[in-house]
Every structure is written in C-alpha cells, then in structure tokens.
Coordinates of C-alpha atoms in Angstrom, one line a residue:
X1 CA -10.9 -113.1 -65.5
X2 CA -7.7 -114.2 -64.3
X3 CA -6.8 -118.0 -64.4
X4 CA -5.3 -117.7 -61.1
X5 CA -5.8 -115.3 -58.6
X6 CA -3.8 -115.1 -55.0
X7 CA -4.9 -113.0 -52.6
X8 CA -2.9 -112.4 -49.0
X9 CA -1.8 -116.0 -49.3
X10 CA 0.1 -116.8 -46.1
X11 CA 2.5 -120.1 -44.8
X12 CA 3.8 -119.9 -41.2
X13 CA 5.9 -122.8 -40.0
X14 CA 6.5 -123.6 -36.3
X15 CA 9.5 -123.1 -34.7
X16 CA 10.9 -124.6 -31.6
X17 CA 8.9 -126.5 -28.8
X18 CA 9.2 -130.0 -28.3
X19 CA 6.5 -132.2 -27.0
X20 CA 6.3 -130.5 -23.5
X21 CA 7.7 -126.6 -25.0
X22 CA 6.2 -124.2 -25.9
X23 CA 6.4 -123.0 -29.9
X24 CA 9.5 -120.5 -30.2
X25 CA 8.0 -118.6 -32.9
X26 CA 6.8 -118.9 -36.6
X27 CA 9.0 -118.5 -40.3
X28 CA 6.9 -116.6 -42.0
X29 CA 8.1 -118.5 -45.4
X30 CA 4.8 -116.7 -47.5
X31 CA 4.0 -113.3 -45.9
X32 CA 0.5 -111.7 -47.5
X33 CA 1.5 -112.7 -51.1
X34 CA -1.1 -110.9 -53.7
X35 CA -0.7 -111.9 -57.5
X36 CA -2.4 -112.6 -60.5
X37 CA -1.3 -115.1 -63.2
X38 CA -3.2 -114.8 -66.7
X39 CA -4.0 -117.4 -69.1
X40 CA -1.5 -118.6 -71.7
X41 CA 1.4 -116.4 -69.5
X42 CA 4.8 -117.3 -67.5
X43 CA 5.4 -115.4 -64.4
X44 CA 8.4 -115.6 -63.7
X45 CA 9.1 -115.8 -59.4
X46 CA 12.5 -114.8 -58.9
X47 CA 14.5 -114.3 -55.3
X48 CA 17.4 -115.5 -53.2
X49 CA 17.6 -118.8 -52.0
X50 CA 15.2 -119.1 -48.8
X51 CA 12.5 -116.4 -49.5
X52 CA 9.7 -118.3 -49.9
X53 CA 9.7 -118.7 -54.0
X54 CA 9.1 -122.8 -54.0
X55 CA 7.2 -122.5 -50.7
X56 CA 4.9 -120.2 -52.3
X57 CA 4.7 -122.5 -55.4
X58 CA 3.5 -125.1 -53.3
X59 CA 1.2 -123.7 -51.3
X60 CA -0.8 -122.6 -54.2
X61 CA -1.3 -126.3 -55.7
X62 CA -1.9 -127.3 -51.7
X63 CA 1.0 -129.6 -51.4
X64 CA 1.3 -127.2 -48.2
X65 CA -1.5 -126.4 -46.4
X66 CA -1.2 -122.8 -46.3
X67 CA -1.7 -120.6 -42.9
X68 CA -4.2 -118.3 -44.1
X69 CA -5.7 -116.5 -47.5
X70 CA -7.4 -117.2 -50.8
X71 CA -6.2 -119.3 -53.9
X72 CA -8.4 -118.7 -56.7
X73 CA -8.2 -120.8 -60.1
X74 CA -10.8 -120.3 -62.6
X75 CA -13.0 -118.0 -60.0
X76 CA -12.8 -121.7 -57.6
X77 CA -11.4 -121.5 -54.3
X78 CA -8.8 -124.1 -53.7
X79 CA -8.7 -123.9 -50.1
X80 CA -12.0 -124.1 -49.4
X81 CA -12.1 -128.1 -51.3
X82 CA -12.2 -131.2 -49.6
X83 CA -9.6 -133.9 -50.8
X84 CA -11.7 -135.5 -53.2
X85 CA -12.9 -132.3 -55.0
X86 CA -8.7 -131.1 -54.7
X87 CA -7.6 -134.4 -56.3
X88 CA -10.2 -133.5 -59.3
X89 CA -8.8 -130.1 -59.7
X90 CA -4.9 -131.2 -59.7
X91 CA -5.6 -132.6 -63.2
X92 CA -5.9 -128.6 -64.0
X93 CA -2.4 -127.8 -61.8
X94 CA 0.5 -129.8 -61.9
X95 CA 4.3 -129.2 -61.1
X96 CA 7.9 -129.7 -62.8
X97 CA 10.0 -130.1 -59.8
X98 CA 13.5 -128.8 -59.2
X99 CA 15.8 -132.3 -58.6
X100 CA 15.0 -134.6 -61.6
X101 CA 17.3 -137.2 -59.3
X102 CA 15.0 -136.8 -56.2
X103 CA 11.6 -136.4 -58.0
X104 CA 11.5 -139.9 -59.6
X105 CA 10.8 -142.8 -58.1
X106 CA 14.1 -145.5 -58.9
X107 CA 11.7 -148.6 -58.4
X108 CA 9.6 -147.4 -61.3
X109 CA 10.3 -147.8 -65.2
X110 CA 9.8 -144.2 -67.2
X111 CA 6.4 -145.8 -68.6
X112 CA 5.0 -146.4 -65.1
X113 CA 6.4 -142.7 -64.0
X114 CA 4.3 -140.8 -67.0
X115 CA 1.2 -142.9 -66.8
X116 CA 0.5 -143.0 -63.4
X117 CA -1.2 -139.8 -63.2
X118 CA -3.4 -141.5 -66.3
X119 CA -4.3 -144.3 -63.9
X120 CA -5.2 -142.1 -61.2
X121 CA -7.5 -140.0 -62.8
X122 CA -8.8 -142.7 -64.6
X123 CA -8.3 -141.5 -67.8
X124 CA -6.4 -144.5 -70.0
X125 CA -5.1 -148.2 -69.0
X126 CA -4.0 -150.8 -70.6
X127 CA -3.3 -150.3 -74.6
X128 CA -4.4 -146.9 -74.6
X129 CA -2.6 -145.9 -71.7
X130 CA 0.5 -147.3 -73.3
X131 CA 0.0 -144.7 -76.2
X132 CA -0.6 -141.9 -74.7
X133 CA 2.8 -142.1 -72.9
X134 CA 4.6 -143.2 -75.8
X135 CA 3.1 -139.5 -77.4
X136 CA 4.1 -137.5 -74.1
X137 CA 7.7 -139.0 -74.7
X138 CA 8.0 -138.5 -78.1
X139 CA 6.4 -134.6 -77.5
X140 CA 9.6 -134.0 -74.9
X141 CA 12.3 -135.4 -77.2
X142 CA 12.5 -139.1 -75.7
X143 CA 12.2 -142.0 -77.7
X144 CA 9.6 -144.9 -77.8
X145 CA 12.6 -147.2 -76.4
X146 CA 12.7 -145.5 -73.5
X147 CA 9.3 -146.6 -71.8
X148 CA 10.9 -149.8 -70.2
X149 CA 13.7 -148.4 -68.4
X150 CA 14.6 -146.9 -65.5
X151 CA 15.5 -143.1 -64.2
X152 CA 19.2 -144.3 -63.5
X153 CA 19.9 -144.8 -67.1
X154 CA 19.3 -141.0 -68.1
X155 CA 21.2 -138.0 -67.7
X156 CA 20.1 -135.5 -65.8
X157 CA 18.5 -133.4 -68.8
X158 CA 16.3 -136.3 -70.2
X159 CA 15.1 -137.0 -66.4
X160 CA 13.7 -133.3 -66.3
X161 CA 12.0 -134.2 -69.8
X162 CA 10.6 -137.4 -68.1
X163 CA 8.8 -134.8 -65.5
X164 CA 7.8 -132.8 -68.0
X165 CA 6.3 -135.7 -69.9
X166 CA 4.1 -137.0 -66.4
X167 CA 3.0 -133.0 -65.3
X168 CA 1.5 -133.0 -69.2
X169 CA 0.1 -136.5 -69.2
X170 CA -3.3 -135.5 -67.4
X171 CA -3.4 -132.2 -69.6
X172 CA -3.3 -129.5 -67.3
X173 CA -3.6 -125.9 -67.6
X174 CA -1.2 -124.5 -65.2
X175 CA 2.1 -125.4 -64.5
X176 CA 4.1 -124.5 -61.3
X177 CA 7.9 -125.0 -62.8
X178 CA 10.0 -125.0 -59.3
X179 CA 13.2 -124.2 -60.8
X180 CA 13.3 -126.9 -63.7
X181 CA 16.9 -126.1 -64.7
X182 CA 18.9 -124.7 -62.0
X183 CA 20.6 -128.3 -61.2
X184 CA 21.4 -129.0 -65.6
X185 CA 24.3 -127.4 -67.5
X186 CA 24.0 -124.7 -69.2
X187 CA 23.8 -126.3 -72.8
X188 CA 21.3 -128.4 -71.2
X189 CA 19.3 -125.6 -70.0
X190 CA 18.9 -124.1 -73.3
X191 CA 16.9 -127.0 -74.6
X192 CA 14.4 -127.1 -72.1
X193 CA 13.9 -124.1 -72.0
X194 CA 12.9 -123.7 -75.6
X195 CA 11.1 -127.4 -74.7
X196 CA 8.7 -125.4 -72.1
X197 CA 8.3 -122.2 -74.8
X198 CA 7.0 -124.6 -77.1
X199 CA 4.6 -127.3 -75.2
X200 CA 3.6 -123.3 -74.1
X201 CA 2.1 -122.7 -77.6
X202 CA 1.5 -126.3 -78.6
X203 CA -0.7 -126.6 -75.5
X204 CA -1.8 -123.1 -74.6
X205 CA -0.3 -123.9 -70.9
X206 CA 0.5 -121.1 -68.1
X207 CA 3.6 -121.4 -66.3
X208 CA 4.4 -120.1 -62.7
X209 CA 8.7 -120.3 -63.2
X210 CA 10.3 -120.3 -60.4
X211 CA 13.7 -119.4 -60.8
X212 CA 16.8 -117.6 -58.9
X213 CA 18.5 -117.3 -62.2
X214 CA 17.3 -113.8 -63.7
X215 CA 18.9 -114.9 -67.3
X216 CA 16.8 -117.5 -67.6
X217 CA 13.6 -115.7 -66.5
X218 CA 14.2 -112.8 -68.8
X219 CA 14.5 -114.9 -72.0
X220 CA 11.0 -117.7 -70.6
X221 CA 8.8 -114.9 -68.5
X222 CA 5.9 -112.3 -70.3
X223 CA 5.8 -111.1 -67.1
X224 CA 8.4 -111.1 -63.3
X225 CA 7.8 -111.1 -60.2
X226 CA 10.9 -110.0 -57.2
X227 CA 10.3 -111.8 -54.0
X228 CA 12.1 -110.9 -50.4
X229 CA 11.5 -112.5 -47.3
X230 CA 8.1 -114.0 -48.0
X231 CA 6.8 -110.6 -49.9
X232 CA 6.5 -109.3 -53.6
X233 CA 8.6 -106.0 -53.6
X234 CA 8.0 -105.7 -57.5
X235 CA 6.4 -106.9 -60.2
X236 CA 6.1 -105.7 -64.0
X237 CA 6.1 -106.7 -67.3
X238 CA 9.8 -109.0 -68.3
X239 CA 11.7 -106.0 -70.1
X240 CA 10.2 -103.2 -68.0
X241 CA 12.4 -104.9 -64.9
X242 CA 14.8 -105.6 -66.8
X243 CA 15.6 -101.8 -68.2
X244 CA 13.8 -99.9 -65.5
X245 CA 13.8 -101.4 -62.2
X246 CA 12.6 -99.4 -59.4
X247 CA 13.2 -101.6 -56.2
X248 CA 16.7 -101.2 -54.7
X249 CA 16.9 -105.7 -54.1
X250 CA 15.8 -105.7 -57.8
X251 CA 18.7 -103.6 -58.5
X252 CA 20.7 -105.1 -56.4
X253 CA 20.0 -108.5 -58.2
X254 CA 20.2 -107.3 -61.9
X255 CA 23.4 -105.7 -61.1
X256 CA 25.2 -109.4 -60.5
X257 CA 24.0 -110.8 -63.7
X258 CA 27.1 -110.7 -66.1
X259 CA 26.9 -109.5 -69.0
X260 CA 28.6 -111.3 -72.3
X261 CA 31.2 -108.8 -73.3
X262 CA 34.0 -108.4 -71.9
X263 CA 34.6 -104.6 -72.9
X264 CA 31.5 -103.6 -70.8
X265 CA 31.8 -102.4 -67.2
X266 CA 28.8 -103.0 -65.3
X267 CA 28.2 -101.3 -61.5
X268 CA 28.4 -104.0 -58.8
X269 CA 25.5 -103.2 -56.2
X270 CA 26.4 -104.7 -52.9
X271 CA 24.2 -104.8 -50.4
X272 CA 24.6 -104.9 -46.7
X273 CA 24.8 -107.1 -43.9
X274 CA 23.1 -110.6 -44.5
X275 CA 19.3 -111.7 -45.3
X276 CA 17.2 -110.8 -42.0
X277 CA 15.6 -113.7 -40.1
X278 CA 12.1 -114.7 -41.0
X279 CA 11.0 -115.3 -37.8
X280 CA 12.1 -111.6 -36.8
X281 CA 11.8 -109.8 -39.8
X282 CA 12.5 -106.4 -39.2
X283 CA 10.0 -103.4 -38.4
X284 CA 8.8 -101.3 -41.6
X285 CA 10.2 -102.6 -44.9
X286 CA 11.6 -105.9 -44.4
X287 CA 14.6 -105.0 -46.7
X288 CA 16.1 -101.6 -44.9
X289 CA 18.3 -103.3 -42.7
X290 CA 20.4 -103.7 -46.0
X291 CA 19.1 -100.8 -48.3
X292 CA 21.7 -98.0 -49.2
X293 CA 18.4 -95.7 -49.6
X294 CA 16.5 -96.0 -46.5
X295 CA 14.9 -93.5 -44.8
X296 CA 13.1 -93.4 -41.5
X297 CA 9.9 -94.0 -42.4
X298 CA 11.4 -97.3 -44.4
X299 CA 12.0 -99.0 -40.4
X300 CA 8.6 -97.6 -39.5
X301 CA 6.1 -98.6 -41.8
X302 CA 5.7 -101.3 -44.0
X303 CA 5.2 -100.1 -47.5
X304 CA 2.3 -101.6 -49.7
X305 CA 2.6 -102.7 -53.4
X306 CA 1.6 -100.2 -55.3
X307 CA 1.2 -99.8 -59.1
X308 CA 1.8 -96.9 -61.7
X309 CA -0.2 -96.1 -65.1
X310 CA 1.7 -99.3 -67.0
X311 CA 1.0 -101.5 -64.0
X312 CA 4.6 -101.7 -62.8
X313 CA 4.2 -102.2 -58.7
X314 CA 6.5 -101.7 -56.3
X315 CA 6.7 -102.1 -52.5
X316 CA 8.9 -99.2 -51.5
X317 CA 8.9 -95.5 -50.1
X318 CA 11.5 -94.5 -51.1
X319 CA 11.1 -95.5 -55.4
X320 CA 7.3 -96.3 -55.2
X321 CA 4.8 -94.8 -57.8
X322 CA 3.9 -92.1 -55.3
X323 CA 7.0 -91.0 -55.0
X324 CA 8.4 -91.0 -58.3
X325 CA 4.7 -89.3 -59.3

C-alpha cells in the first residue's frame, strides 16, 4: 500500500463578488489531481510559477481546505478528520516551506522555533526538550550555540536548516518540501540538497519536492511529476522524463534547462502565446492553446492520464500510450 494516496483532489478559490456581488467565478488552482507517493520516495512536483504545485502541497496536509476529493495517508482519510484527530496526524506530515525569511517567527529564539512542535504534541519540555533540539540542530549542521539566538542573525541557508530542524523535531514520515531552495544561491543549494538526501536515509522519510527548477529535481526525485494549470500531464520515473519525455510542456520545459558545455547546441522549444486563465481554462486539453502539435480533438476533449507497460503516464492525444501503441 501506498503511504499517500490522492485521488481527484480539487481546490477552487472564489473570484470576484463583494459583500452584495455575486461570485465572478472560481481558479481552479488543483483540478482532479490523482497521485500516489510511496514510502521512503521523493516525488518530485515540477511546473511554472502559478499552476497549482504549492497549492496542491497544501491542500494535501489541510493547511487549505480543499474543494472536493480524497487524501489518503496510511489507508486514513485526511479529509474526513475533525481538528483534534488532524492535529494528531500532522506529527506524521509536516512541511519545509519556501521563504526561510517569512517562515520564522523574528520574536522567537531558534530553540523556541524547533521545540515548539515538541511542546505541542506533548512530547518533551523542560531538560529534555532542550536536548532534543540541541540533536535536531546538530543533525542539520547548526551548532549547540545557536539555540539562544534569533533568525536575524543567520543567513539565509542556515534559516532553511532551522525549518528543517522544526519539520523533523516531531518525527514525521512525510515531508511536503515547497520549494526549499529556490530563494538560496546556488552553492547554498547544493548543501541542502545533499542535507535532505541524507536525513532521507538517516530517517527513512518521504518527500513531496516541490520545485520549478528541473536541475534540482533530477539530481533529489526517484520519481517526477509535470503539472499545468492545476492538472498532472505526466508523470514517470526521474530519468525516464528526463531522456524520454512524451508531453509537448515537458518538452517544452526540459528544452530551457542549460546544459554545462558550452560546445553543445541544445533546440530551444518555444511555446506560444501566454499561460491560459484558470478560471477559463480552455475546452479539451488545457495546454493546446500553446501546443505546436494539436489537433482537433486536443480543443474538444480533455485527455485522461494514461499509463504504458513501465508506468510512464501521460495526459495527451496526440503522444499518449495509445497513440504511440
């Protein structure tokens, strides 16, 4: 069994209307999302900016209620708790957010940041409490002086390690990692990177990595997942996407990653015209307005992920396993 298990997960936000209007309409941020995350894996989430990738991520730990379908962890459904028995779960699911200025709170020292979630749950105070966070540092690279100061006196890499340190300290099993390093350098990057890969093994945890970088998510993700508009459009193991995309926005994607070396010629794919709106998305296949392979069916009928013998789906008429079969 699957540790997590997403079935036709939906978020609709409201649009419009003030207190006397009427509602103007809905963004469908999460359209009908269907996905599986296995233990001890990273899925990698990857998409442009606005399609739904943290909204999704999210919704699944219920930080956002979402609009309609089924969030399975462990065989429980999520959606279907009250607050008390949701509170008791979040010790399993916990999340690494993107801003590691924005996501700590400046009145708080790093001790009372990391231990917090241990008073909550009630699982250490006092001494003990004072130990366990002076482990969760030390396991994240920070030192034992650190405890007494404040998120103001760290960079911006060593704040990311003190949220990695306070989503750990209640030992959880999955982790939804809401693009951890798209706001470090480079260098920076790097080392948390390898910091996640190894609390991975250390701690047998399962990462959801949310990302828009597709260099990053190729050297962290088992698995990747290509989201559009709210949708999947392709999902498959790391270095089947990466050598044999089928999905013309995967394509589309991999084709603006540089590559190192200068004497290699790579084809630019560009696409056309600009993202649709996701309050109107378009008839069919949301992503034919801008696909240099659509056909009429494509603006007709929306096309269902689909999978082939090595359990590569795709969401497309024109490339899916039907076709190519």
């Amino acid at each position: 069994m699957s540790l997590l298990e997403i079935r036709n997960l939906k978020k609709y936000f409201p649009v419009g209307g003030g207190f006397f209007a009427r509602r103007g309409g809905e963004v469908k941020a999460v359209d009908g999302v269907n996905l599986t995350v296995e233990e001890g894996e990273t899925l990698g989430l990857v998409g442009e900016s606005g399609c739904g990738k943290s909204t999704f991520g999210r919704t699944l730990l219920r930080l956002v209620e979402p609009t309609e379908g089924e969030v399975l962890f462990q065989g429980v459904n999520l959606l279907k708790l009250s607050q008390r028995e949701m509170r008791e779960m979040r010790r399993q699911m916990q999340i690494i957010f993107q801003d590691p200025y924005a996501s700590l709170n400046p009145r708080m020292r790093v001790g009372e940041i990391v231990g917090e979630g241990l008073e909550i749950h009630k699982l250490a105070r006092g001494n003990k409490k004072r130990d366990r966070v002076m482990e969760l540092l030390n396991q994240v690279g920070l030192k034992e002086e650190h405890y007494d100061r404040y998120p103001h006196e760290f960079s911006g890499g060593q704040r990311q390690r003190i949220g990695i340190a306070r989503a750990l300290a209640v030992n959880p099993k999955f982790i939804v990692a809401d693009e951890p390093v798209s706001s470090l350098d480079v260098s920076i990057q790097a080392q948390i990177i390898n910091l996640l890969q190894e609390l991975q093994e250390k701690m047998h945890l399962t990462y959801l990595f949310i990302s828009h970088d597709l260099r990053v998510v190729e050297h962290i993700s088992h698995r990747v997942a290509i989201m559009y508009l709210g949708k999947i459009v392709e999902i498959a193991r790391s270095e089947t996407i990466y050598k044999d995309a089928k999905h013309p926005y995967t394509r589309a994607l991999l084709s603006a990653v540089p590559i190192p070396d200068p004497g290699r010629k790579k084809e630019r794919i560009i696409l056309e015209g600009d993202v649709p709106s996701p309050v109107h998305p378009p008839p069919g296949c949301s992503f034919h307005p801008r696909c240099g392979y659509r056909e009429k069916i494509c603006s007709e009928t929306l096309p269902q992920l689909e999978f082939n013998a090595d359990n590569h789906g795709t969401s497309c008429h024109v490339f899916g396993p039907r076709t190519a079969g």
